[in-house]
């Protein structure tokens, strides 16, 4: 769900992910942290300006798809 949103919108903020996935702030924070660690997402900025972009591992997969 999160990756589909980022592919369509270019990036996602934690609050957007909370609403999209219907998770608490702590749950979304954990999810996004795991996705960053796996290389699926990359965190840019800090605090209110923080947002997540598609990580390098997903750009490679998208290139292979076409």
Short mmCIF file of C-alpha atoms in Angstrom, two decimals:
data_model
loop_
_atom_site.label_atom_id
_atom_site.label_comp_id
_atom_site.label_asym_id
_atom_site.label_seq_id
_atom_site.Cartn_x
_atom_site.Cartn_y
_atom_site.Cartn_z
CA UNK A 1 0.00 0.00 0.00
CA UNK A 2 2.72 2.46 1.01
CA UNK A 3 4.90 1.72 -2.02
CA UNK A 4 1.95 2.07 -4.38
CA UNK A 5 1.15 5.45 -2.84
CA UNK A 6 4.76 6.63 -3.20
CA UNK A 7 4.92 5.44 -6.81
CA UNK A 8 1.78 7.42 -7.58
CA UNK A 9 2.52 10.55 -5.54
CA UNK A 10 6.32 10.67 -5.51
CA UNK A 11 6.63 10.65 -1.72
CA UNK A 12 4.75 10.06 1.52
CA UNK A 13 4.73 11.68 4.96
CA UNK A 14 4.22 9.72 8.16
CA UNK A 15 0.74 11.25 8.67
CA UNK A 16 -0.27 10.15 5.15
CA UNK A 17 0.91 6.61 5.89
CA UNK A 18 -1.05 6.61 9.17
CA UNK A 19 -4.24 7.53 7.35
CA UNK A 20 -3.60 5.21 4.40
CA UNK A 21 -2.82 2.15 6.52
CA UNK A 22 -5.06 3.05 9.48
CA UNK A 23 -2.19 2.52 11.91
CA UNK A 24 -1.07 4.40 15.00
CA UNK A 25 1.89 6.77 14.88
CA UNK A 26 4.14 4.20 16.57
CA UNK A 27 3.10 1.43 14.20
CA UNK A 28 3.70 3.58 11.12
CA UNK A 29 7.03 4.79 12.47
CA UNK A 30 8.11 1.16 12.90
CA UNK A 31 6.82 0.19 9.45
CA UNK A 32 8.58 3.07 7.69
CA UNK A 33 11.80 2.40 9.62
CA UNK A 34 11.75 -1.26 8.51
CA UNK A 35 11.06 -0.22 4.91
CA UNK A 36 14.03 2.17 5.01
CA UNK A 37 16.29 -0.51 6.49
CA UNK A 38 15.23 -2.89 3.70
CA UNK A 39 16.02 -0.25 1.06
CA UNK A 40 12.41 0.09 -0.08
CA UNK A 41 12.18 3.72 1.07
CA UNK A 42 14.59 6.55 1.79
CA UNK A 43 13.94 9.19 4.46
CA UNK A 44 14.53 12.80 3.39
CA UNK A 45 14.40 15.72 5.80
CA UNK A 46 13.58 15.80 9.50
CA UNK A 47 10.73 16.80 11.75
CA UNK A 48 7.69 18.31 10.02
CA UNK A 49 9.54 18.34 6.68
CA UNK A 50 10.38 14.61 6.77
CA UNK A 51 9.07 12.48 3.92
CA UNK A 52 9.89 9.15 2.31
CA UNK A 53 10.87 8.45 -1.29
CA UNK A 54 11.27 5.20 -3.24
CA UNK A 55 14.54 3.54 -2.26
CA UNK A 56 17.23 2.29 -4.60
CA UNK A 57 16.09 -1.34 -4.39
CA UNK A 58 12.66 -0.39 -5.73
CA UNK A 59 14.03 1.77 -8.55
CA UNK A 60 15.99 -1.25 -9.78
CA UNK A 61 12.85 -3.40 -9.67
CA UNK A 62 10.89 -0.75 -11.55
CA UNK A 63 13.61 -0.58 -14.22
CA UNK A 64 13.35 -4.34 -14.75
CA UNK A 65 9.56 -4.15 -15.13
CA UNK A 66 9.84 -1.57 -17.81
#
